[in-house]
Amino acid sequence: MMQKKVCMLGTFSVGKTSLVSRYVRSIFSERYLTTIGVKIDKKVVATARGEATLLIWDIYGDDEFQAVRASFLQGASGYFLVADGTRRSSLARLPALKSLMEDTVGKVPCRILLNKVDLHADWELGTVEEQALAELGPVIKTSAKTGQGVEEAFVQLTTHMLGG
Amino acid sequence: MPLSTDLLAALDLLALRSIESECFEVLGTPPAWAAPFLRSLPDAGRLSRAWLCDTFPFLESFLCDAAQLWSGPAPGRIESVSFAVPWPGGDDLLLVASALRLPTDCLLLIDGNQAHLHEQLRLLQHARDAHLVHQRLQRDVLKRDILFHSIVHDLTSQLSAMRGVFQLLQGSLPTSGAVPPELPGLLAAGLRAATKQEALIADILDVFRSETGSDGAPLDEATSCDLGACIDETVKLLSPSASWRRVTLRVQRADTASRGPTIRAESRRVERVLSNLIENALRYASRGSEITVTLGQRDGMAVVFVDDDGPGVPRELGAQLFEKFARARSGGGKTGLGLYFCRLTITRWGGQIGYEPRQPRGARFWFSLPTV
Ligand SMILES: Nc1nc2c(ncn2[C@@H]2O[C@H](COP(=O)(O)OP(=O)(O)OP(=O)(O)O)[C@@H](O)[C@H]2O)c(=O)[nH]1
Ligand SMILES: [Mg+2]
């Protein structure tokens, strides 16, 4: 079966690990355990265009002290840029991450995950920010807590990677 | 004496020597953490690149970098970030890989020292948590500021109503007849208090807008105004208050032109800066003295000096004069925001602001702004 490498990119605490845990293991924890380095999970996805084994690279939060290295992105067939709707600052480095990705592997399928949609009361983004996100790529609103949009996001990206 | 074959295991290192292409041999006794992984090997002493990448998928990208080092001429060492692998029945195992190019050998070391790696993780977690708390606090402070300023803003409408009533009453006082003798004075005092209160509120709101950038900055190219006209306007506005204090306000121009210079700034806010500086001077100038507002040029910038003959600024206040709540000179119903607002505004427009003592006494406040 075809193997496809997918990277989770975004600053710290946006929910990269939680989205993977929700998708791969159907679990969610409120507790924040930061990711040091890289963790790779596997999952078989069935799409209308066939099956693929995803190698999901959950990478540490990118910030000004610890930027993501280009070598992690090599060989990726697709990626997610993850933003946290309750923290406007989580959008800041996404354009740079997108450029790094494109410089390393070229233009490959991408989805923008606007995560934590379950937290309405703390939502910090307005239409301006949501439009800025949409300029980076197709946006999917997700919640690792409720599961909203998560399956859909992985299936959409995989379909796109399989040539859809 | 040969090194103990247990040394590497004791250090939690899985050491692999690259032999022929795509193949490695295990050096010494493997460490305990590696045992469950190596169990699946047909020959425990040898393993292939494919097996390595299948067992530790992270190594796929690291081995590309390692291959470059190994094929190069010079000895050296590179290290990966840490990577987590599922550990049978427990937490993830944290590992770090390094590639070594020695004169005789090419080595791949996988370090599984959990105590060391978990210590790094703990530090990172602390930093992340602190960063989140900081962001949350900043957000809360901003929310509170907005609330506070809406309240302050709401105070102005009642205040202008009060001022209007005082003005009406003042205007409708009969010129003769039964007016209690103290009434005109009381009305004037009420009017002064309301006006002063409005100015305080204007200061607070100005600072808030400058700090949060909600003042419409940055200026677009077309925004400009006549600095001379701003001075005339402000002086006109403040002359009643000056004459009440028996102080003369005099405008002095370095050149004879009656207009200009044109500066890239917004007149309403230039006038608030000017009135802040002149009101300060009025507060400290002695009765019967003169305050001079001088308009000149310096290094291609327009400069304004506001000079009074008051006691000047105590030396110890100097450095923080333009900071928030710096209690400019002795307090008295001021917010301590006026000069702070002036600095924010002037520097935002590419200008400078400053203070110098005058000899033998008095204060000179000045600011400069680029001309168009
Ligand atoms: N309510 C809610 N909380 C979420 C959601 N996704 C993540 N969280 C919480 O957000 C925090 C951070 O989640 P992580 O998944 O660890 O974030 P990360 O992006 O992997 O963070 P780093 O590894 O540090 O870069 C955790 O406390 C999660 O419980 C969500 O969709 N809704
Ligand atoms: Mg994580």
Coordinates of N, CA, C and O in Angstrom, one line a residue, chain B residues 127-271:
Chain B
A127 N 8.8 26.2 30.0 CA 8.8 27.4 29.1 C 7.5 27.6 28.4 O 7.0 28.7 28.3
R128 N 7.0 26.5 27.9 CA 5.7 26.6 27.1 C 4.6 27.0 28.1 O 3.8 27.9 27.7
D129 N 4.5 26.4 29.2 CA 3.4 26.8 30.2 C 3.5 28.3 30.5 O 2.5 29.0 30.6
A130 N 4.8 28.7 30.8 CA 4.9 30.1 31.2 C 4.5 31.0 30.1 O 3.9 32.1 30.3
H131 N 4.9 30.7 28.9 CA 4.6 31.5 27.7 C 3.0 31.6 27.6 O 2.5 32.7 27.3
L132 N 2.3 30.5 27.8 CA 0.9 30.5 27.7 C 0.3 31.4 28.7 O -0.7 32.2 28.5
V133 N 0.8 31.3 30.0 CA 0.3 32.1 31.0 C 0.5 33.6 30.7 O -0.4 34.5 30.9
H134 N 1.6 33.9 30.2 CA 2.0 35.3 29.8 C 1.0 35.8 28.7 O 0.4 36.9 28.9
Q135 N 0.7 35.0 27.7 CA -0.2 35.4 26.7 C -1.6 35.6 27.2 O -2.3 36.6 26.9
R136 N -2.0 34.7 28.2 CA -3.3 34.9 28.8 C -3.4 36.2 29.6 O -4.4 36.9 29.5
L137 N -2.4 36.5 30.3 CA -2.4 37.7 31.1 C -2.5 38.9 30.2 O -3.2 39.8 30.5
Q138 N -1.7 38.9 29.2 CA -1.7 40.0 28.3 C -3.1 40.3 27.7 O -3.5 41.4 27.6
R139 N -3.8 39.2 27.4 CA -5.1 39.3 26.9 C -6.1 39.9 27.9 O -6.9 40.7 27.6
D140 N -5.9 39.4 29.1 CA -6.8 39.9 30.2 C -6.6 41.3 30.5 O -7.5 42.1 30.7
V141 N -5.3 41.7 30.5 CA -5.0 43.2 30.7 C -5.7 44.0 29.6 O -6.3 45.0 29.9
L142 N -5.6 43.6 28.4 CA -6.1 44.3 27.3 C -7.7 44.4 27.5 O -8.2 45.5 27.3
K143 N -8.3 43.3 27.8 CA -9.7 43.3 28.0 C -10.1 44.3 29.1 O -11.1 45.1 29.0
R144 N -9.3 44.3 30.2 CA -9.6 45.2 31.3 C -9.4 46.7 30.9 O -10.2 47.5 31.2
D145 N -8.4 46.9 30.1 CA -8.1 48.3 29.6 C -9.3 48.8 28.8 O -9.7 49.9 28.9
I146 N -9.8 47.9 27.9 CA -10.9 48.3 27.1 C -12.1 48.6 27.9 O -12.8 49.7 27.7
L147 N -12.4 47.8 28.9 CA -13.6 48.1 29.8 C -13.4 49.4 30.5 O -14.3 50.2 30.5
F148 N -12.2 49.6 31.1 CA -11.9 50.8 31.8 C -12.1 52.0 30.9 O -12.7 53.0 31.3
H149 N -11.6 51.9 29.7 CA -11.7 53.1 28.8 C -13.1 53.3 28.3 O -13.5 54.5 28.1
S150 N -13.9 52.3 28.2 CA -15.3 52.5 27.8 C -16.0 53.3 28.9 O -16.8 54.2 28.7
I151 N -15.7 52.9 30.2 CA -16.3 53.6 31.3 C -15.9 55.1 31.3 O -16.7 56.0 31.4
V152 N -14.6 55.3 31.1 CA -14.1 56.7 31.1 C -14.8 57.4 30.0 O -15.2 58.6 30.2
H153 N -14.9 56.8 28.9 CA -15.5 57.5 27.7 C -16.9 57.8 28.1 O -17.4 58.9 27.7
D154 N -17.6 56.9 28.7 CA -19.0 57.2 29.0 C -19.2 58.4 30.0 O -20.2 59.0 30.1
L155 N -18.1 58.6 30.8 CA -18.2 59.8 31.8 C -18.3 61.1 31.0 O -18.8 62.1 31.5
T156 N -17.7 61.2 29.8 CA -17.6 62.5 29.2 C -19.0 63.0 28.8 O -19.1 64.3 28.8
S157 N -19.9 62.2 28.4 CA -21.2 62.8 27.9 C -21.9 63.6 29.0 O -22.3 64.7 28.8
Q158 N -21.9 63.0 30.3 CA -22.5 63.8 31.4 C -21.7 65.1 31.6 O -22.3 66.1 31.9
L159 N -20.4 64.9 31.5 CA -19.6 66.1 31.8 C -19.8 67.2 30.8 O -19.9 68.4 31.2
S160 N -19.9 66.9 29.6 CA -20.1 68.0 28.6 C -21.5 68.6 28.8 O -21.7 69.8 28.6
A161 N -22.5 67.7 29.3 CA -23.8 68.3 29.6 C -23.7 69.3 30.7 O -24.2 70.4 30.7
M162 N -22.9 68.9 31.8 CA -22.7 69.9 32.9 C -22.0 71.2 32.4 O -22.4 72.2 32.8
R163 N -21.0 71.0 31.6 CA -20.3 72.2 31.1 C -21.3 73.1 30.4 O -21.3 74.3 30.6
G164 N -22.1 72.5 29.5 CA -23.1 73.2 28.8 C -24.0 74.0 29.7 O -24.3 75.2 29.4
V165 N -24.5 73.3 30.8 CA -25.4 74.0 31.7 C -24.7 75.2 32.3 O -25.3 76.3 32.4
F166 N -23.5 75.0 32.8 CA -22.7 76.1 33.4 C -22.6 77.3 32.4 O -22.8 78.5 32.8
Q167 N -22.3 77.0 31.1 CA -22.1 78.0 30.1 C -23.4 78.8 29.9 O -23.5 80.0 29.9
L168 N -24.6 78.0 29.8 CA -25.9 78.6 29.7 C -26.2 79.6 30.8 O -26.6 80.7 30.6
L169 N -26.0 79.0 32.0 CA -26.3 79.9 33.2 C -25.4 81.1 33.2 O -25.9 82.2 33.5
Q170 N -24.2 81.0 32.8 CA -23.3 82.1 32.8 C -23.8 83.2 31.9 O -23.8 84.4 32.1
G171 N -24.2 82.7 30.7 CA -24.7 83.6 29.7 C -26.0 84.3 30.0 O -26.4 85.3 29.5
S172 N -26.8 83.6 30.8 CA -28.2 84.1 31.1 C -28.3 84.9 32.4 O -29.4 85.2 32.9
L173 N -27.1 85.1 33.0 CA -27.1 85.9 34.3 C -27.6 87.3 33.9 O -27.1 87.9 33.0
P174 N -28.6 87.8 34.7 CA -29.0 89.2 34.4 C -27.9 90.2 34.8 O -27.1 89.9 35.7
T175 N -27.7 91.2 34.0 CA -26.6 92.1 34.2 C -26.8 93.0 35.4 O -25.9 93.5 36.0
S176 N -28.1 93.2 35.7 CA -28.4 94.0 36.9 C -29.5 93.3 37.7 O -30.1 92.3 37.2
G177 N -29.7 93.7 38.9 CA -30.8 93.2 39.7 C -30.3 92.2 40.8 O -29.1 92.3 41.1
A178 N -31.2 91.3 41.1 CA -30.9 90.5 42.3 C -30.1 89.3 42.0 O -30.6 88.1 42.1
V179 N -28.8 89.4 41.7 CA -27.9 88.3 41.5 C -27.0 88.2 42.8 O -26.4 89.2 43.1
P180 N -27.0 87.1 43.5 CA -26.2 87.0 44.6 C -24.7 87.3 44.2 O -24.3 86.8 43.1
P181 N -24.0 88.1 44.9 CA -22.7 88.5 44.4 C -21.7 87.4 44.2 O -20.8 87.4 43.3
E182 N -21.9 86.2 44.9 CA -20.9 85.2 44.7 C -21.2 84.3 43.5 O -20.4 83.4 43.1
L183 N -22.4 84.4 42.9 CA -22.8 83.5 41.9 C -21.9 83.5 40.6 O -21.5 82.4 40.2
P184 N -21.5 84.6 40.1 CA -20.7 84.6 38.9 C -19.4 83.8 39.1 O -18.9 83.0 38.3
G185 N -18.8 84.0 40.3 CA -17.5 83.3 40.6 C -17.8 81.8 40.7 O -16.9 81.0 40.3
L186 N -18.9 81.5 41.4 CA -19.1 80.0 41.5 C -19.3 79.3 40.2 O -18.8 78.2 39.9
L187 N -20.1 80.0 39.3 CA -20.3 79.5 38.0 C -19.0 79.3 37.2 O -18.7 78.3 36.6
A188 N -18.1 80.3 37.3 CA -16.9 80.2 36.6 C -16.0 79.1 37.2 O -15.4 78.3 36.4
A189 N -16.1 78.9 38.5 CA -15.3 77.8 39.1 C -15.8 76.4 38.6 O -15.1 75.5 38.3
G190 N -17.2 76.3 38.6 CA -17.8 75.1 38.1 C -17.4 74.8 36.7 O -17.1 73.6 36.3
L191 N -17.4 75.8 35.9 CA -17.1 75.7 34.4 C -15.6 75.2 34.3 O -15.3 74.3 33.5
R192 N -14.7 75.8 35.1 CA -13.3 75.5 35.0 C -13.1 74.0 35.4 O -12.4 73.3 34.8
A193 N -13.8 73.6 36.5 CA -13.6 72.2 37.0 C -14.1 71.2 35.9 O -13.4 70.2 35.6
A194 N -15.2 71.6 35.3 CA -15.8 70.6 34.2 C -14.8 70.6 33.0 O -14.5 69.5 32.5
T195 N -14.3 71.7 32.7 CA -13.4 71.8 31.5 C -12.1 71.0 31.8 O -11.6 70.2 31.0
K196 N -11.6 71.2 33.0 CA -10.4 70.5 33.4 C -10.6 68.9 33.4 O -9.8 68.2 32.9
Q197 N -11.8 68.6 33.9 CA -12.1 67.1 34.0 C -12.2 66.6 32.6 O -11.7 65.4 32.3
E198 N -12.7 67.3 31.7 CA -12.8 66.9 30.3 C -11.4 66.7 29.7 O -11.1 65.7 28.9
A199 N -10.5 67.6 30.0 CA -9.1 67.5 29.5 C -8.4 66.2 30.0 O -7.7 65.5 29.3
L200 N -8.7 65.9 31.3 CA -8.1 64.7 31.9 C -8.6 63.5 31.2 O -7.8 62.6 30.8
I201 N -9.9 63.5 30.9 CA -10.4 62.3 30.2 C -9.9 62.2 28.8 O -9.6 61.1 28.3
A202 N -9.7 63.4 28.2 CA -9.2 63.4 26.8 C -7.7 62.8 26.9 O -7.4 62.0 26.0
D203 N -7.0 63.1 27.9 CA -5.6 62.5 28.0 C -5.7 61.0 28.1 O -4.9 60.3 27.4
I204 N -6.5 60.5 29.0 CA -6.6 59.1 29.2 C -7.0 58.4 27.9 O -6.4 57.4 27.5
L205 N -8.0 58.9 27.2 CA -8.4 58.3 26.0 C -7.4 58.4 24.9 O -7.2 57.4 24.1
D206 N -6.7 59.5 24.8 CA -5.6 59.7 23.8 C -4.5 58.6 24.0 O -4.1 58.0 23.1
V207 N -4.1 58.4 25.3 CA -3.1 57.5 25.6 C -3.5 56.1 25.2 O -2.8 55.3 24.6
F208 N -4.7 55.8 25.6 CA -5.3 54.4 25.3 C -5.2 54.2 23.7 O -4.8 53.2 23.3
R209 N -5.7 55.2 23.0 CA -5.7 55.0 21.5 C -4.3 54.9 21.0 O -4.0 54.1 20.1
S210 N -3.3 55.7 21.5 CA -2.0 55.6 21.0 C -1.4 54.2 21.3 O -0.7 53.6 20.5
E211 N -1.6 53.7 22.6 CA -1.0 52.5 23.0 C -1.6 51.3 22.2 O -0.8 50.4 21.9
T212 N -2.9 51.3 22.0 CA -3.4 50.1 21.3 C -3.4 50.3 19.8 O -3.9 49.4 19.1
G213 N -2.9 51.4 19.3 CA -2.8 51.6 17.9 C -4.2 51.8 17.3 O -4.4 51.8 16.1
S214 N -5.2 52.1 18.1 CA -6.6 52.3 17.6 C -6.8 53.8 17.2 O -7.9 54.2 17.1
D215 N -5.7 54.6 17.1 CA -5.8 56.0 16.7 C -5.7 56.1 15.2 O -5.5 57.2 14.7
G216 N -5.8 55.1 14.5 CA -5.8 55.2 13.0 C -4.4 55.3 12.4 O -4.2 55.3 11.3
A217 N -3.3 55.2 13.3 CA -2.0 55.2 12.8 C -1.8 53.9 12.0 O -2.5 52.9 12.3
P218 N -0.9 53.7 11.1 CA 0.0 54.7 10.6 C -0.7 55.7 9.7 O -1.7 55.4 9.1
L219 N -0.1 56.9 9.7 CA -0.7 58.0 8.9 C -0.6 57.6 7.4 O 0.4 57.1 7.0
D220 N -1.6 58.0 6.7 CA -1.3 57.8 5.2 C -0.6 59.0 4.7 O -0.5 60.1 5.3
E221 N -0.1 58.9 3.5 CA 0.8 59.9 2.9 C 0.1 61.3 2.9 O 0.8 62.3 3.0
A222 N -1.2 61.3 2.7 CA -1.9 62.6 2.5 C -2.1 63.4 3.8 O -2.4 64.6 3.7
T223 N -2.0 62.8 5.0 CA -2.2 63.5 6.2 C -1.1 64.5 6.5 O 0.0 64.1 6.7
S224 N -1.4 65.7 6.5 CA -0.4 66.7 6.9 C -1.1 67.9 7.4 O -2.3 68.1 7.2
C225 N -0.4 68.8 8.1 CA -1.0 70.0 8.6 C 0.0 71.1 8.8 O 1.2 70.8 8.7
D226 N -0.5 72.3 9.1 CA 0.3 73.4 9.2 C 0.6 73.6 10.7 O -0.2 73.9 11.5
L227 N 1.9 73.4 11.0 CA 2.3 73.5 12.4 C 2.1 74.8 13.0 O 1.6 75.0 14.2
G228 N 2.4 75.9 12.3 CA 2.2 77.3 12.7 C 0.7 77.5 13.1 O 0.4 78.0 14.1
A229 N -0.2 77.0 12.2 CA -1.6 77.2 12.5 C -2.0 76.4 13.7 O -2.9 76.9 14.5
C230 N -1.5 75.2 13.9 CA -1.8 74.5 15.1 C -1.4 75.3 16.4 O -2.2 75.3 17.4
I231 N -0.2 75.9 16.3 CA 0.2 76.7 17.5 C -0.8 77.8 17.7 O -1.2 78.0 18.9
D232 N -1.1 78.6 16.7 CA -2.0 79.7 16.8 C -3.3 79.3 17.4 O -3.9 79.9 18.4
E233 N -3.8 78.2 16.9 CA -5.1 77.7 17.4 C -5.1 77.3 18.9 O -5.9 77.7 19.7
T234 N -4.0 76.6 19.3 CA -3.9 76.2 20.7 C -3.7 77.3 21.6 O -4.3 77.4 22.7
V235 N -2.9 78.3 21.2 CA -2.7 79.5 22.0 C -4.0 80.3 22.2 O -4.3 80.7 23.3
K236 N -4.7 80.4 21.1 CA -6.0 81.1 21.2 C -6.9 80.4 22.3 O -7.6 81.0 23.1
L237 N -6.9 79.0 22.2 CA -7.8 78.3 23.0 C -7.4 78.4 24.5 O -8.2 78.4 25.4
L238 N -6.1 78.5 24.7 CA -5.6 78.6 26.1 C -5.5 80.0 26.7 O -5.2 80.1 27.9
S239 N -5.7 81.0 25.9 CA -5.4 82.4 26.4 C -6.4 82.8 27.5 O -5.9 83.4 28.5
P240 N -7.6 82.3 27.5 CA -8.5 82.7 28.7 C -7.9 82.2 30.0 O -7.8 82.9 31.0
S241 N -7.4 80.9 29.9 CA -6.9 80.3 31.1 C -5.6 81.0 31.5 O -5.3 81.1 32.7
A242 N -4.8 81.4 30.5 CA -3.6 82.2 30.8 C -3.9 83.5 31.4 O -3.3 83.9 32.4
S243 N -4.8 84.2 30.9 CA -5.1 85.6 31.4 C -5.7 85.5 32.8 O -5.4 86.3 33.7
W244 N -6.4 84.4 33.1 CA -6.9 84.2 34.4 C -5.8 84.0 35.4 O -5.8 84.4 36.6
R245 N -4.7 83.4 34.9 CA -3.5 83.2 35.8 C -2.5 84.4 35.7 O -1.4 84.3 36.2
R246 N -2.9 85.4 34.9 CA -2.1 86.6 34.7 C -0.7 86.2 34.1 O 0.3 86.7 34.5
V247 N -0.8 85.3 33.1 CA 0.4 84.9 32.4 C 0.2 85.3 30.9 O -0.9 85.1 30.4
T248 N 1.3 85.8 30.3 CA 1.2 86.1 28.9 C 1.6 84.9 28.0 O 2.7 84.4 28.3
L249 N 0.9 84.6 27.0 CA 1.3 83.6 26.1 C 1.8 84.3 24.8 O 1.1 85.0 24.2
R250 N 3.1 84.0 24.4 CA 3.6 84.7 23.3 C 4.1 83.7 22.3 O 4.8 82.7 22.6
V251 N 3.8 83.9 21.0 CA 4.3 83.0 19.9 C 5.4 83.7 19.2 O 5.3 84.9 18.9
Q252 N 6.5 83.0 19.0 CA 7.6 83.6 18.4 C 8.1 82.7 17.2 O 8.2 81.5 17.4
R253 N 8.3 83.3 16.0 CA 8.7 82.5 14.9 C 10.1 82.8 14.5 O 10.5 84.0 14.5
A254 N 10.9 81.8 14.3 CA 12.3 82.1 13.9 C 12.4 82.8 12.6 O 13.2 83.7 12.4
D255 N 11.6 82.5 11.6 CA 11.6 83.2 10.4 C 10.3 84.1 10.4 O 9.4 84.0 11.2
T256 N 10.2 84.9 9.3 CA 9.1 85.8 9.3 C 7.8 85.3 8.6 O 6.8 85.9 8.6
A257 N 8.0 84.1 8.0 CA 6.8 83.5 7.3 C 5.6 83.4 8.2 O 5.8 83.0 9.4
S258 N 4.5 83.7 7.8 CA 3.3 83.7 8.7 C 2.6 82.3 8.7 O 1.8 82.0 9.5
R259 N 3.1 81.5 7.7 CA 2.4 80.1 7.6 C 3.5 79.0 7.7 O 4.7 79.3 7.6
G260 N 3.0 77.8 7.9 CA 3.9 76.7 7.9 C 4.8 76.5 9.1 O 4.6 77.3 10.1
P261 N 5.7 75.6 9.2 CA 5.9 74.6 8.1 C 4.8 73.5 8.1 O 4.1 73.4 9.1
T262 N 4.8 72.8 7.0 CA 3.8 71.7 6.9 C 4.5 70.4 7.4 O 5.6 70.1 7.0
I263 N 3.8 69.8 8.3 CA 4.3 68.5 8.8 C 3.4 67.4 8.5 O 2.2 67.6 8.3
R264 N 4.0 66.2 8.5 CA 3.1 65.0 8.2 C 2.6 64.5 9.6 O 3.2 63.8 10.3
A265 N 1.4 65.0 9.9 CA 0.8 64.7 11.2 C -0.6 65.1 11.2 O -1.1 65.8 10.2
E266 N -1.4 64.8 12.2 CA -2.8 65.1 12.3 C -3.0 66.3 13.2 O -2.6 66.2 14.3
S267 N -3.6 67.3 12.7 CA -3.7 68.6 13.4 C -4.3 68.4 14.8 O -3.8 69.0 15.8
R268 N -5.4 67.6 14.9 CA -6.1 67.5 16.2 C -5.1 67.0 17.3 O -5.1 67.5 18.4
R269 N -4.3 66.1 16.9 CA -3.4 65.5 17.9 C -2.2 66.4 18.1 O -1.6 66.4 19.2
V270 N -1.7 67.1 17.1 CA -0.6 68.0 17.3 C -1.1 69.1 18.3 O -0.4 69.4 19.3
E271 N -2.3 69.5 18.2 CA -2.9 70.5 19.1 C -3.0 69.9 20.5 O -2.8 70.7 21.5

